[in-house]
Every structure is written in structure tokens, then in C-alpha cells.
PDB file of C-alpha atoms in Angstrom:
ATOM      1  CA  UNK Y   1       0.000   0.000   0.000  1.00 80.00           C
ATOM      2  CA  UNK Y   2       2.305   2.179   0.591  1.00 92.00           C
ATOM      3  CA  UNK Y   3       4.126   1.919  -2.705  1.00 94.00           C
ATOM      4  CA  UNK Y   4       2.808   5.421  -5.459  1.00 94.00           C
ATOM      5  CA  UNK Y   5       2.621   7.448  -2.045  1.00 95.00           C
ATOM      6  CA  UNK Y   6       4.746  10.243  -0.799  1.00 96.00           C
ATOM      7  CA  UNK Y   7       5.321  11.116   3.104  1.00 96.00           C
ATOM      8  CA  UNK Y   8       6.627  13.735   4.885  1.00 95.00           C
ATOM      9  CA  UNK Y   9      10.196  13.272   6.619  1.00 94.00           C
ATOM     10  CA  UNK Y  10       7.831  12.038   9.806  1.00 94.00           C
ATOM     11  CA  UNK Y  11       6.041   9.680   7.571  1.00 92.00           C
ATOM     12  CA  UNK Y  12       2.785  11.366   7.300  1.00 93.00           C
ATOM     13  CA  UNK Y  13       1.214  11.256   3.840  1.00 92.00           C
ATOM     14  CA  UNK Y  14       1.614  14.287   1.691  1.00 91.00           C
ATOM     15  CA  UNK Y  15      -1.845  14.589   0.713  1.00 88.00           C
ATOM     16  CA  UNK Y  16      -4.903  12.980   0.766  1.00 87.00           C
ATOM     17  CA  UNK Y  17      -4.285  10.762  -1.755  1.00 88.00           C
ATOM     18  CA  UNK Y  18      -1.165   9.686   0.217  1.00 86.00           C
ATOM     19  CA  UNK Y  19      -2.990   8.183   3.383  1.00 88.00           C
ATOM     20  CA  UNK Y  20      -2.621   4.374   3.853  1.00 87.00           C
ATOM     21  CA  UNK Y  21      -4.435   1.732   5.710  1.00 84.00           C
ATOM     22  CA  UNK Y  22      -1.471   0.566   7.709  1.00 82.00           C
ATOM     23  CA  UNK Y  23      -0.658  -3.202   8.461  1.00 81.00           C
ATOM     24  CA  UNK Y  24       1.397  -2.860  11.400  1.00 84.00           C
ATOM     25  CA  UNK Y  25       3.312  -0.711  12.915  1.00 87.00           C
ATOM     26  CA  UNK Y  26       7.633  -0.446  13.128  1.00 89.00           C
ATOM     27  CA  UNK Y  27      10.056   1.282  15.282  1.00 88.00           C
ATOM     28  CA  UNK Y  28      11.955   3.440  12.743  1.00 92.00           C
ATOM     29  CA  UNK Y  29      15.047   2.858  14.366  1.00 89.00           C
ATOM     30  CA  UNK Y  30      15.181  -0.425  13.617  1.00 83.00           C
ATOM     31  CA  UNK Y  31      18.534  -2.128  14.020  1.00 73.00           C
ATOM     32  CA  UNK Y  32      21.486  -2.857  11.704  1.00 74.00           C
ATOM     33  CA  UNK Y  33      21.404  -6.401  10.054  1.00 82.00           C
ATOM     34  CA  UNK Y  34      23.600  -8.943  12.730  1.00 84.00           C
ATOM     35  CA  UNK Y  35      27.000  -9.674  10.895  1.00 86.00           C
ATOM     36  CA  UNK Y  36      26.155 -13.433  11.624  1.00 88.00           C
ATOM     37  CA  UNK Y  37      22.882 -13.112   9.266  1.00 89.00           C
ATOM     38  CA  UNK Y  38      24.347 -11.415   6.631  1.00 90.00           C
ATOM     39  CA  UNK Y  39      24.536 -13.145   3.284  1.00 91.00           C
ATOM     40  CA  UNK Y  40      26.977 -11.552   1.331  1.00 88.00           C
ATOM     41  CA  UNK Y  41      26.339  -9.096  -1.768  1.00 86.00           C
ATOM     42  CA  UNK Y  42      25.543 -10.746  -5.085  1.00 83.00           C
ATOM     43  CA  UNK Y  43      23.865 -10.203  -8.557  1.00 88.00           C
ATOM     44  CA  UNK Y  44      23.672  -7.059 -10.723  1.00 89.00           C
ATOM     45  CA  UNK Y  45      21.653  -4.145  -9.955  1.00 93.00           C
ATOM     46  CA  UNK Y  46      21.107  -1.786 -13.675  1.00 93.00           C
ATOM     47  CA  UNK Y  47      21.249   1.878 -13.030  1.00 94.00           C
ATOM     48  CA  UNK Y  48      21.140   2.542 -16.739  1.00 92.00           C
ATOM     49  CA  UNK Y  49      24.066   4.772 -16.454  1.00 94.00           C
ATOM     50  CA  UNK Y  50      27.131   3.225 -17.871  1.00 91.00           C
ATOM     51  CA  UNK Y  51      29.871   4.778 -16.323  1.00 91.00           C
ATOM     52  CA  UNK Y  52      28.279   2.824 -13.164  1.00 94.00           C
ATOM     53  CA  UNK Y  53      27.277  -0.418 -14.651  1.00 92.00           C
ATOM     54  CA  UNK Y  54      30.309  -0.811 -16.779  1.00 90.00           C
ATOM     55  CA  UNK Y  55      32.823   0.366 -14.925  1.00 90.00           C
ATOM     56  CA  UNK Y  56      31.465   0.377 -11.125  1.00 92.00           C
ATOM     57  CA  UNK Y  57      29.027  -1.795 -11.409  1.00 93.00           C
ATOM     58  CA  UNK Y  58      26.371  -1.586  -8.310  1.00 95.00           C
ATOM     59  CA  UNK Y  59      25.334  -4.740  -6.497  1.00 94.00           C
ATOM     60  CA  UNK Y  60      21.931  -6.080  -4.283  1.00 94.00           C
ATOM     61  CA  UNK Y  61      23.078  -5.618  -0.705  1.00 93.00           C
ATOM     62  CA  UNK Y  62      25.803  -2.802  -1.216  1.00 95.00           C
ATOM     63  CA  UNK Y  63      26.682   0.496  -0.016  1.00 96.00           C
ATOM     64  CA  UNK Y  64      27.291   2.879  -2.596  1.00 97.00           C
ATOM     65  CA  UNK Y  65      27.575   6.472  -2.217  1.00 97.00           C
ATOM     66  CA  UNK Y  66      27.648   9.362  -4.733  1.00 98.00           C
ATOM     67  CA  UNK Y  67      30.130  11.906  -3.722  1.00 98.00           C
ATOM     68  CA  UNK Y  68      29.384  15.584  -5.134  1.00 97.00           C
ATOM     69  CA  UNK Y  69      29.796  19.246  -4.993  1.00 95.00           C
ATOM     70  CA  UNK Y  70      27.662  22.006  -4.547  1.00 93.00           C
ATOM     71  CA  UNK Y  71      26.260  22.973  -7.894  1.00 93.00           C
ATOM     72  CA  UNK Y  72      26.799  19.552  -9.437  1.00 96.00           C
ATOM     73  CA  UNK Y  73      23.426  17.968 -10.889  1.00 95.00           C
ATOM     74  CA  UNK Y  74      23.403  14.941  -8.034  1.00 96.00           C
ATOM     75  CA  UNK Y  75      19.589  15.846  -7.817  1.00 95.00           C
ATOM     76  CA  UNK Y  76      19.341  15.199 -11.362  1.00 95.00           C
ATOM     77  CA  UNK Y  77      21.249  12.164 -11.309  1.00 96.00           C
ATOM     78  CA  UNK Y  78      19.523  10.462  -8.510  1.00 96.00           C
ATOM     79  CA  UNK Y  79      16.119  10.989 -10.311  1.00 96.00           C
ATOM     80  CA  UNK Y  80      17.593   9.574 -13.201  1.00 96.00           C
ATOM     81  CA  UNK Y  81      18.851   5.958 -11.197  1.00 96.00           C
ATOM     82  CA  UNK Y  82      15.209   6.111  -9.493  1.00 95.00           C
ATOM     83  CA  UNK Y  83      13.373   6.060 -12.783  1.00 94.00           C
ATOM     84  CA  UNK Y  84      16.085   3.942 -14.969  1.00 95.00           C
ATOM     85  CA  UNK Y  85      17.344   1.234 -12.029  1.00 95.00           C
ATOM     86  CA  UNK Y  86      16.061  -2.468 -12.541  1.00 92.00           C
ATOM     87  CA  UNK Y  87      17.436  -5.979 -11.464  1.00 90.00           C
ATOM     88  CA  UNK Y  88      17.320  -8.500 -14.062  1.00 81.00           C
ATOM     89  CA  UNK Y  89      14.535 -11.351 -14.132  1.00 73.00           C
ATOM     90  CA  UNK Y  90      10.911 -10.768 -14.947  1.00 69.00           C
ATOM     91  CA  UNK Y  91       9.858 -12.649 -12.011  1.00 79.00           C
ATOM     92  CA  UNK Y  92      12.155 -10.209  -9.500  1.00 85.00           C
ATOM     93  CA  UNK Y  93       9.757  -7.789  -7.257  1.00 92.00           C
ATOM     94  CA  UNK Y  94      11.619  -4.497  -7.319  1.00 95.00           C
ATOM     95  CA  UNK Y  95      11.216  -1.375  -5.680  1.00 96.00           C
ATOM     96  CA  UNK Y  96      12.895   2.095  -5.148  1.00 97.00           C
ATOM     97  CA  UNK Y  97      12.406   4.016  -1.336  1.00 98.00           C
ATOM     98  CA  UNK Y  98      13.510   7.783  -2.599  1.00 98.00           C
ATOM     99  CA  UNK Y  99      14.507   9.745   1.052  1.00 98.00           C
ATOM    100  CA  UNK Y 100      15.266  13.821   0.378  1.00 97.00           C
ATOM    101  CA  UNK Y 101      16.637  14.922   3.308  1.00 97.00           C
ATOM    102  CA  UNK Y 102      16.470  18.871   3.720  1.00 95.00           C
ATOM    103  CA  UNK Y 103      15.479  19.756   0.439  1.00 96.00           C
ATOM    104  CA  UNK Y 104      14.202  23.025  -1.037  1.00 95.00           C
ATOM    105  CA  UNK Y 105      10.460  23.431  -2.157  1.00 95.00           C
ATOM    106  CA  UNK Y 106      11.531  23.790  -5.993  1.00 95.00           C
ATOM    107  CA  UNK Y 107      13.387  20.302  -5.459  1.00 95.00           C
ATOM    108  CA  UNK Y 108      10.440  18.230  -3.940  1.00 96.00           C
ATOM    109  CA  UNK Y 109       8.684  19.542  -6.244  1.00 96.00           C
ATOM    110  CA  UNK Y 110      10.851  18.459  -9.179  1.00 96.00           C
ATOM    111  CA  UNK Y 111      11.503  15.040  -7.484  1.00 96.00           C
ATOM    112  CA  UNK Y 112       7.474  14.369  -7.327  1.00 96.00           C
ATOM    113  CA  UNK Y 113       6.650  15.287 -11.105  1.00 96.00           C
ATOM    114  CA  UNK Y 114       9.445  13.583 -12.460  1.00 95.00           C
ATOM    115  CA  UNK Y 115       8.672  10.523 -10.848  1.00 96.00           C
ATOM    116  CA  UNK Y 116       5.196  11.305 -11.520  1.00 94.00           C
ATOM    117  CA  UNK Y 117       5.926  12.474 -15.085  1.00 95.00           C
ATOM    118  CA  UNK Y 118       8.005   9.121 -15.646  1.00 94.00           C
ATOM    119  CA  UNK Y 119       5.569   6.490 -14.340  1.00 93.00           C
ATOM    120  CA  UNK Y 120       8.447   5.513 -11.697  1.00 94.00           C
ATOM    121  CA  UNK Y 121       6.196   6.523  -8.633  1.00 95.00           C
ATOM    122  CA  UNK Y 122       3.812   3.085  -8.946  1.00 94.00           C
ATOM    123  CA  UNK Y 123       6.937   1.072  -7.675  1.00 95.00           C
ATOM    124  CA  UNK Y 124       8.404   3.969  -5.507  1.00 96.00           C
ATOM    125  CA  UNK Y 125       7.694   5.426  -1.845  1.00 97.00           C
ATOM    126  CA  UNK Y 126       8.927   8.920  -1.695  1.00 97.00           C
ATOM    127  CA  UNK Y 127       9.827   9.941   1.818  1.00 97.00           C
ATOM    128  CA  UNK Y 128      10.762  14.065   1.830  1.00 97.00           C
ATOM    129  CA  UNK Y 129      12.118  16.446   3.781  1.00 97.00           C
ATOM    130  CA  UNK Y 130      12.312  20.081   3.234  1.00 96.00           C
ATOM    131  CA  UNK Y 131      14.665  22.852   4.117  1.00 94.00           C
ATOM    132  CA  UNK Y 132      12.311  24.599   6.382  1.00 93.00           C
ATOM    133  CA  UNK Y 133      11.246  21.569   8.286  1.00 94.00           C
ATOM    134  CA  UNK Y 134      12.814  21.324  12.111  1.00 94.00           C
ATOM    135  CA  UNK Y 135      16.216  19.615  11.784  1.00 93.00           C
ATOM    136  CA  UNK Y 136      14.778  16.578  14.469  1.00 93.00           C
ATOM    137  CA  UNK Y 137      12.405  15.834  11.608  1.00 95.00           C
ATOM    138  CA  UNK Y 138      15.967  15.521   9.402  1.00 95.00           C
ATOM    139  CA  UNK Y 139      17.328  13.046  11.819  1.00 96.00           C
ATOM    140  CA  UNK Y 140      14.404  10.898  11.575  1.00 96.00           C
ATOM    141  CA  UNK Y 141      14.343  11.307   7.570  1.00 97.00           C
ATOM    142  CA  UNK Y 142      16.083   8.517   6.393  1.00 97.00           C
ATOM    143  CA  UNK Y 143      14.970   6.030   9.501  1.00 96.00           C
ATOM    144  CA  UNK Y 144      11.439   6.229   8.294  1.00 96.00           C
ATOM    145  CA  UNK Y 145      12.716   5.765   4.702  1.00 96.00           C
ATOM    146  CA  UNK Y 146      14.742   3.095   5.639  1.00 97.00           C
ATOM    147  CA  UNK Y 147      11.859   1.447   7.639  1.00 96.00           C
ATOM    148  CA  UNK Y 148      10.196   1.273   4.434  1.00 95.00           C
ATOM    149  CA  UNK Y 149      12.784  -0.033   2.773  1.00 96.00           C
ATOM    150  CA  UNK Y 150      13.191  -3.267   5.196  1.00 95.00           C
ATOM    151  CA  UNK Y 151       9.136  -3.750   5.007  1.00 95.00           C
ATOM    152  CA  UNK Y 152       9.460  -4.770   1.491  1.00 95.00           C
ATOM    153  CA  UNK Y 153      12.549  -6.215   1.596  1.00 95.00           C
ATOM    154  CA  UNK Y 154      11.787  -8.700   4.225  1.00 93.00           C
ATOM    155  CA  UNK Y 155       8.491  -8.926   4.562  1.00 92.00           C
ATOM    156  CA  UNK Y 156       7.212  -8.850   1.300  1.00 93.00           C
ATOM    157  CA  UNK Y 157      10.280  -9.866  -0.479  1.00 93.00           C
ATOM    158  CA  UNK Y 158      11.203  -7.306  -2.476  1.00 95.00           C
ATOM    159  CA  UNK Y 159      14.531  -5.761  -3.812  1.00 96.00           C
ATOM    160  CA  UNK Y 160      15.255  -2.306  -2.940  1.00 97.00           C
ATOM    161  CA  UNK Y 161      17.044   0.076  -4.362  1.00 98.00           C
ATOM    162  CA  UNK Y 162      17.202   3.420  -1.475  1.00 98.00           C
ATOM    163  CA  UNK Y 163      18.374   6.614  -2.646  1.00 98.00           C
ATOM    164  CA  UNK Y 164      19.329   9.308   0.274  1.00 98.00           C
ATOM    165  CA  UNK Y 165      20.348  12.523  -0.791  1.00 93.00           C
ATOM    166  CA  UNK Y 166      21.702  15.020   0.723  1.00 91.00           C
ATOM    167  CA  UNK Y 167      23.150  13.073   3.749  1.00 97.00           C
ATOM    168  CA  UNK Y 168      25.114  16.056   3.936  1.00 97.00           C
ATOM    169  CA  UNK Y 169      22.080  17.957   5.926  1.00 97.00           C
ATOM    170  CA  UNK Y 170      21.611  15.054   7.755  1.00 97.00           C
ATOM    171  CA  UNK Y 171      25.007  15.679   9.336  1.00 97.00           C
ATOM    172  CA  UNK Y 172      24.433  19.322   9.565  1.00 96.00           C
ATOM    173  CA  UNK Y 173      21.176  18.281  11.364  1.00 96.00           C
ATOM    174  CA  UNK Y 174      23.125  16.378  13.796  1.00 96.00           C
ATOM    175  CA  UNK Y 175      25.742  18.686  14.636  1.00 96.00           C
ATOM    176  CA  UNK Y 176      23.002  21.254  15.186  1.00 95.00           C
ATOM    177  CA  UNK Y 177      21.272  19.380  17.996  1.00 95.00           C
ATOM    178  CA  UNK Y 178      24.221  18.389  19.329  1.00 95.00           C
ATOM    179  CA  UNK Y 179      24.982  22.346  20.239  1.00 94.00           C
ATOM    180  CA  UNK Y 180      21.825  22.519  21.431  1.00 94.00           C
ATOM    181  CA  UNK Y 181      22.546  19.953  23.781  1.00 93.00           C
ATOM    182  CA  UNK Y 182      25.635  21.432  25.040  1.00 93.00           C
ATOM    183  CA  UNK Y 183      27.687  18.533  23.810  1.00 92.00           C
ATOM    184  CA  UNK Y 184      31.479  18.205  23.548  1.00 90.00           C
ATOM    185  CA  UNK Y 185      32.332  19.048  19.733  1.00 91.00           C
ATOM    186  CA  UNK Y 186      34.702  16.437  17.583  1.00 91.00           C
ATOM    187  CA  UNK Y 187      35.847  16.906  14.417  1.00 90.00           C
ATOM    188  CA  UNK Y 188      35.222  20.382  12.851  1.00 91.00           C
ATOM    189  CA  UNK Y 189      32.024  20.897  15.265  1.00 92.00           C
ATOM    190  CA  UNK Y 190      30.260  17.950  14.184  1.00 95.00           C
ATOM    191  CA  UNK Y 191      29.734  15.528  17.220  1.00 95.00           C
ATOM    192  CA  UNK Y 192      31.572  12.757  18.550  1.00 94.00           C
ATOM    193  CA  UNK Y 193      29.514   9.482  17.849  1.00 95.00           C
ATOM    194  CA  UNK Y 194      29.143  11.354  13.880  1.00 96.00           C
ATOM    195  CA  UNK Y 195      30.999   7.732  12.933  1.00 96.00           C
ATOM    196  CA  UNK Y 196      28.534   5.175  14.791  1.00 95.00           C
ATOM    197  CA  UNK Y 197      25.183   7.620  14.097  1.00 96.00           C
ATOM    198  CA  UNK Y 198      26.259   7.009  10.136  1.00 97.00           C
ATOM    199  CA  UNK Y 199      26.791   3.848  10.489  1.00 95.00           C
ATOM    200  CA  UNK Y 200      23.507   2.947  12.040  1.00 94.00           C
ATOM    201  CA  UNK Y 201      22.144   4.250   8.693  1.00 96.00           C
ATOM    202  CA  UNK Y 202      24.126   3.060   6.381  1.00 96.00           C
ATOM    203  CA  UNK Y 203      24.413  -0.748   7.842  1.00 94.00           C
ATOM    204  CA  UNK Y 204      21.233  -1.349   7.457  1.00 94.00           C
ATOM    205  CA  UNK Y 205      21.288  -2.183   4.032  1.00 94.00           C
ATOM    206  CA  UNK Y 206      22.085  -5.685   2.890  1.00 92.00           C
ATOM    207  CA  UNK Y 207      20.795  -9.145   2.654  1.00 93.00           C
ATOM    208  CA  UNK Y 208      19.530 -11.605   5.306  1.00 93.00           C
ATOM    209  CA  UNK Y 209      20.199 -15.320   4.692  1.00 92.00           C
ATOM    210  CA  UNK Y 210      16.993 -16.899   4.403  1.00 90.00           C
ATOM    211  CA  UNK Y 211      15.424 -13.841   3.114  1.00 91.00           C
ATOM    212  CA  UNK Y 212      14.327 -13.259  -0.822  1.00 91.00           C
ATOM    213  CA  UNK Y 213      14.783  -9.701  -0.353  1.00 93.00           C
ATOM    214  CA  UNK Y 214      17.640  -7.322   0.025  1.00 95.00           C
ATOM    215  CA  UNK Y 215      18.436  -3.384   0.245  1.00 96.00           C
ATOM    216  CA  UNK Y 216      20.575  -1.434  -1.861  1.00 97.00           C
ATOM    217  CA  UNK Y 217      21.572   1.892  -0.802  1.00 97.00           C
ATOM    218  CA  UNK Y 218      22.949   4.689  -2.321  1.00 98.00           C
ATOM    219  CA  UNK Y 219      23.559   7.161  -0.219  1.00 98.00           C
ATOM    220  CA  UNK Y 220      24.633  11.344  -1.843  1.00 98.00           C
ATOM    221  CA  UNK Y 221      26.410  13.956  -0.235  1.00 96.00           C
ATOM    222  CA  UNK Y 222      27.931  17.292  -0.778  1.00 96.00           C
ATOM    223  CA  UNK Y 223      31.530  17.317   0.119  1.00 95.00           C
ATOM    224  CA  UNK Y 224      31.977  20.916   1.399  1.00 91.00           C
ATOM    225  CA  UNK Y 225      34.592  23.034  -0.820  1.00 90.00           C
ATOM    226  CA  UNK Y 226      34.946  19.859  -2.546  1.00 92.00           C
ATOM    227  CA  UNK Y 227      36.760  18.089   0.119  1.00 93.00           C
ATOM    228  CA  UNK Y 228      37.834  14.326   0.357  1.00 92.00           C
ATOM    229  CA  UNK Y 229      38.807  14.904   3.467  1.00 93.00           C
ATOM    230  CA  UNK Y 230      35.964  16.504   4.876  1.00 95.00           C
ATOM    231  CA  UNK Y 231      34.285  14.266   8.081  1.00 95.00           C
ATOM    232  CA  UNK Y 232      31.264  13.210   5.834  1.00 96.00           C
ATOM    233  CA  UNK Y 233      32.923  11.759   2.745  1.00 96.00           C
ATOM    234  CA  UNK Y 234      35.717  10.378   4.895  1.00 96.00           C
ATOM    235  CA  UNK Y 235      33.592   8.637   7.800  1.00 96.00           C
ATOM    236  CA  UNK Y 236      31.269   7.393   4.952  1.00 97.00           C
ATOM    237  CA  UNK Y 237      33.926   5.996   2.913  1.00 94.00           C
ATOM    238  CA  UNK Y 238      35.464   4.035   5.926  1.00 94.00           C
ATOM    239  CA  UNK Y 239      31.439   2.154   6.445  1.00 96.00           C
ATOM    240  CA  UNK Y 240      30.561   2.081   2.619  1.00 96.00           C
ATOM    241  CA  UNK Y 241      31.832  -0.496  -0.047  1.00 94.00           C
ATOM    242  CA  UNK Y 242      33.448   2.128  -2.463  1.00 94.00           C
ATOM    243  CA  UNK Y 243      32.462   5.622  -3.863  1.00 96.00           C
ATOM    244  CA  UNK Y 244      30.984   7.674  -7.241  1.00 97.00           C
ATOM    245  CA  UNK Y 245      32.828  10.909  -7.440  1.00 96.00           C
ATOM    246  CA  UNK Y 246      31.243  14.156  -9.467  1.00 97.00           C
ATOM    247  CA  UNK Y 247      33.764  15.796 -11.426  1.00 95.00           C
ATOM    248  CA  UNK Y 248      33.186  19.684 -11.365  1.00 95.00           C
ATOM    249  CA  UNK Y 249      35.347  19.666 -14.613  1.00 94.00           C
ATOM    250  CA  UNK Y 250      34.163  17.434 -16.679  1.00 94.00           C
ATOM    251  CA  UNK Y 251      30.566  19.182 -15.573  1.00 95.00           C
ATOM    252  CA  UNK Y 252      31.947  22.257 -16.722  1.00 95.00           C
ATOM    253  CA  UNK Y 253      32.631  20.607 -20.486  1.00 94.00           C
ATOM    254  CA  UNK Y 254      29.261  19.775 -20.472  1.00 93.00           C
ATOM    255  CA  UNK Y 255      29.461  15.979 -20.107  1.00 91.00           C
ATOM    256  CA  UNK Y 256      26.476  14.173 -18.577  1.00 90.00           C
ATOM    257  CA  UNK Y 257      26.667  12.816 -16.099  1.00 93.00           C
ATOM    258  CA  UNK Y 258      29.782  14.107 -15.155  1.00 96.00           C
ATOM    259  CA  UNK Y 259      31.060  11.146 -13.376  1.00 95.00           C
ATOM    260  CA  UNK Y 260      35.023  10.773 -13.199  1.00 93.00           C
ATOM    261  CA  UNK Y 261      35.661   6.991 -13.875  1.00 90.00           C
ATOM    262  CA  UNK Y 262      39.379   7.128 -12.235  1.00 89.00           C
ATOM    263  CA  UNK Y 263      38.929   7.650  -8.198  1.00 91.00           C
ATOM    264  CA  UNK Y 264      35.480   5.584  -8.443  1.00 93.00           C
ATOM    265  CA  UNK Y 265      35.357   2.450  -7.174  1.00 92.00           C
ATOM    266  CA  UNK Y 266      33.076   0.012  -6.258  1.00 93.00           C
ATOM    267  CA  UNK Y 267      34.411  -3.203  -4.087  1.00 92.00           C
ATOM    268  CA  UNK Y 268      31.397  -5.035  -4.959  1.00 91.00           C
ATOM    269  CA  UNK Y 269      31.549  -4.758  -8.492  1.00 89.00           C
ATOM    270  CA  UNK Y 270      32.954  -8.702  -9.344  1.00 87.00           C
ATOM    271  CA  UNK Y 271      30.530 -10.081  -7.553  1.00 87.00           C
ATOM    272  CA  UNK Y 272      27.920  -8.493  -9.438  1.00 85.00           C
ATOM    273  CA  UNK Y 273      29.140  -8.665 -13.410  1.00 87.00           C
ATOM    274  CA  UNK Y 274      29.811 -12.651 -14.964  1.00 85.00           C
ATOM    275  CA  UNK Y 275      28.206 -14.897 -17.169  1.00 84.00           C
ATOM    276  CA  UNK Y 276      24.578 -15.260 -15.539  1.00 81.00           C
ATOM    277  CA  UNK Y 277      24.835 -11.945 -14.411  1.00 84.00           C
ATOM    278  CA  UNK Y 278      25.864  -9.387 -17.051  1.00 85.00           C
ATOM    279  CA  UNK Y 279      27.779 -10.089 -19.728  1.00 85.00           C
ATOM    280  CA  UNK Y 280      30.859 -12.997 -19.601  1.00 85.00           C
ATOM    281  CA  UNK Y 281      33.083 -10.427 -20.481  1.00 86.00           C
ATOM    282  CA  UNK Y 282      32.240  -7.905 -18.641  1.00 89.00           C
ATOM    283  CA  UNK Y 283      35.347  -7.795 -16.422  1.00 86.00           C
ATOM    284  CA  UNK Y 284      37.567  -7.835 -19.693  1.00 88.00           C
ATOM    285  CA  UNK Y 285      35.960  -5.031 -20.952  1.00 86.00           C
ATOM    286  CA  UNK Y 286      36.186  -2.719 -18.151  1.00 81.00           C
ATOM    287  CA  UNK Y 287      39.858  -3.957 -17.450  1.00 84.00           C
ATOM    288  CA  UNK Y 288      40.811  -2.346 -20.827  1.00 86.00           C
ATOM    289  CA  UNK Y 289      38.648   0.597 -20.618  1.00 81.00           C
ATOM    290  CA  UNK Y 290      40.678   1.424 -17.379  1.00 77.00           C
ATOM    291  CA  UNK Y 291      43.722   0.782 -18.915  1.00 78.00           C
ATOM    292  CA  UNK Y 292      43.281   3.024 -21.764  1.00 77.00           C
ATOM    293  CA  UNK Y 293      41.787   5.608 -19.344  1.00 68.00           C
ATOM    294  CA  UNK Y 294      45.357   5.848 -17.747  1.00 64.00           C
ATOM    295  CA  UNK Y 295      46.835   5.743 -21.120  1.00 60.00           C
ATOM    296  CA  UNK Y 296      45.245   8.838 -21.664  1.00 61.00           C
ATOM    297  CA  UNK Y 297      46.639  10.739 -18.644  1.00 56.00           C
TER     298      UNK Y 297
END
């Protein structure tokens, strides 16, 4: 039911048409999936963007984030993945859980008519967050998203595919109350546990043995002035399974998306490409592309 329905960051329906009969109620905290249950990442997720599926290819179960800049079309990107994405087999339930975490009005609004526009909203929840919204409501954001996201996976055995952008206000969100709270500053202001409250996010994606279903997550942020070493990209690289980087250069030459091939990785990606899977030379093919990439340098 509550796929083709958008929610506030709270969970409450966006409109009228939004409203649900619910089946049972979940503690959006939830819990991260125990190391012991965890069957490991497998089989090809299609983003239909080929600088990702041939090169860094995303798998059910992983971690990927997006790293960008401010300016960079991530927004445009991550509608694109939640219209295009699709695992392969007909008989496969699939599903996307879209969570905008402190977002302006202009970009719900573009996020709900393109998914709209597209058709992509019948297998989508949409779970936003604006700008204006108290920053509590951003720290529950992506818990009621992700919520969501573990319904259909393991209850109704589904694949998902969970988008979060911009986990970047999510962090801002969190070093905000932490001020309020009077509590002793780490890193650049932003608070001590930043490390295990990211973590509690991001592990709970993955797949269950025993379970049909699994969760996907690709998590965006906005590195600050562009900085690697900025707390959020560098706490989120040490609990996710590789990285997209935007390039603000090759944006600026007008290539779409601008995604720079060389510092992305994804530690998944052979466990997701193969005969069965993609293509039986898949790994060949990108092997050489990479090659001739640093060819070109």
C-alpha cells in the first residue's frame, strides 16, 4: 500500500491521496542487520548509467555512495537511477524508497513530477524532507525511509534500491542538535559518535540469509569546498563499499553525467558482473577501458 505514495520526513502522507491503511506498525530505528545473518552481496543491480554499470558496477546488498559538490546535478542524477534502475529477471519484485533529506520546495517539487511524469512513482515510496522543516524531523528522515525499505525487503520480499540525498544535511542536522545539547564538539564541530550515528544508517542495508529480499543503498552527499577529506565523505567511505565521485570539470565541459571513472570504485563490483549476471566479459571489458583511461593521462 504504501508503494505510489509520498510522506513527509515524519512519515505522514503528503496529501490525501497519500494516506494508507497501515498493516502494522515499526520502530523506525530499527537495528542494523547482525554480521552473523548477513549473506553476502551478489547479482547485478542496472542503473542505466554506464559509467556505473560498466565500470562500477552496483550490487543487491551494497553500499554505494555518490560523492558531489555544490552545484553539481546529483539531484538530477539520482532521479535519473530512481526512474532507470532495474534488477534482471521478470519474475524479481523491485522497488525504489527515494529519502530527500532537507530539500528546497523547488526540489520536492521536481523530485514528485518527475517521478510522476516518468511512471516511476507506482513502484516507488517517496519519503521528503524540506529545508524549512525542524532539523529533528531531518534526523528521523532517512529512519522512516529506511523502515520502508526493510518492510518490502523482508516482509514482502522485495529488492530495494534506497536513494538518500543530501546526507550532507543530515550531518548538519546532527551537529546542530548536538549544540543545542551542550555537547562536547569532535571533528570540525560535528559531534563525537558522527561515525557510529552514520553507520547505524548506512548498515542497514544488505541481505539476510533466508530472506528473498535485500536493500541497496545509495547514499549522496555534498563534500563541502569539494573536500575528500571533509568528516562526511571520509567517515562514509570508511562504512561504505566504495564511492561515485562528481567531477566539477568534466561538468563544466558539459558531459552528462559528469562522473570521473578514475577515483570511483566500487568493491562489490565482481561479484555483481559474470556470465549469468551481465555479460561474460564484462570484467575484460572494463579492465581495458581502465587501462586506456590511464593511457590517456
Amino acid at each position: 500500500d504504501i508503494l505510489g505514495k509520498v510522506f513527509t520526513g515524519l512519515g505522514k502522507p503528503k496529501t490525501e491521496k497519500d494516506k494508507i491503511i497501515a498493516e502494522k506498525s515499526l520502530d523506525i530505528n530499527g537495528a542494523p542487520i547482525n554480521p552473523y545473518a548477513r549473506d553476502y552481496p551478489d547479482e547485478f543491480i542496472q542503473t542505466g548509467i554506464s559509467s556505473i554499470d560498466g565500470l562500477n558496477t552496483l550490487v543487491r546488498g551494497q553500499k554505494l555512495p555518490i560523492f558531489s559538490g555544490a552545484g553539481l546535478p546529483h539531484n538530477r542524477i539520482a532521479a535519473q537511477i530512481a526512474r532507470q534502475a532495474a534488477v534482471l529477471g521478470e519474475k524479481e519484485k523491485f522497488a525504489v524508497v527515494f529519502i530527500a533529506i532537507g530539500i528546497t520546495f523547488e526540489e520536492a517539487e521536481y523530485f514528485i513530477n518527475d517521478f510522476k511524469k516518468t511512471g516511476a512513482i507506482s513502484r516507488s515510496v517517496l519519503v521528503l524532507n524540506l529545508a524549512d522543516d525542524p532539523a529533528i524531523e531531518r534526523i528521523a528522515t532517512p529512519r522512516v525511509g529506511l523502515t520502508c525499505a526493510e518492510y518490502l525487503a523482508f516482509e514482502k520480499d522485495m529488492h530495494v534500491l534506497v536513494i538518500l540525498t543530501d546526507m550532507t544535511n543530515y550531518c548538519e542536522a546532527l551537529k546542530e542538535v548536538s549544540a543545542a545539547r551542550k555537547e562536547i564538539p569532535g571533528r570540525r564541530g560535528y559531534p563525537g559518535y558522527l561515525y557510529t550515528d552514520l553507520a547505524t544508517v548506512y548498515e542497514r542495508a544488505g541481505r539476510i540469509r533466508g530472506k528473498k529480499g535485500s536493500i541497496t543503498q545509495i547514499p549522496i552527499l555534498t563534500m563541502p569546498e569539494d573536500d575528500k577529506t571533509h568528516p562526511i565523505p571520509d567517515l562514509t567511505g570508511y562504512i561504505t563499499e566504495g564511492q561515485i565521485i562528481l567531477s566539477r570539470s568534466l561538468h563544466k565541459k558539459k558531459l552528462s553525467p559528469p562522473i570521473d571513472v578514475l577515483p570511483s570504485l566500487s568493491r562489490l563490483k565482481d561479484k555483481g558482473i559474470g556470465q549469468g549476471k551481465t555479460r561474460e566479459d564484462h570484467a575484460d571489458i572494463f579492465n581495458q577501458l581502465f587501462v586506456s583511461n590511464y593511457c590517456c593521462l
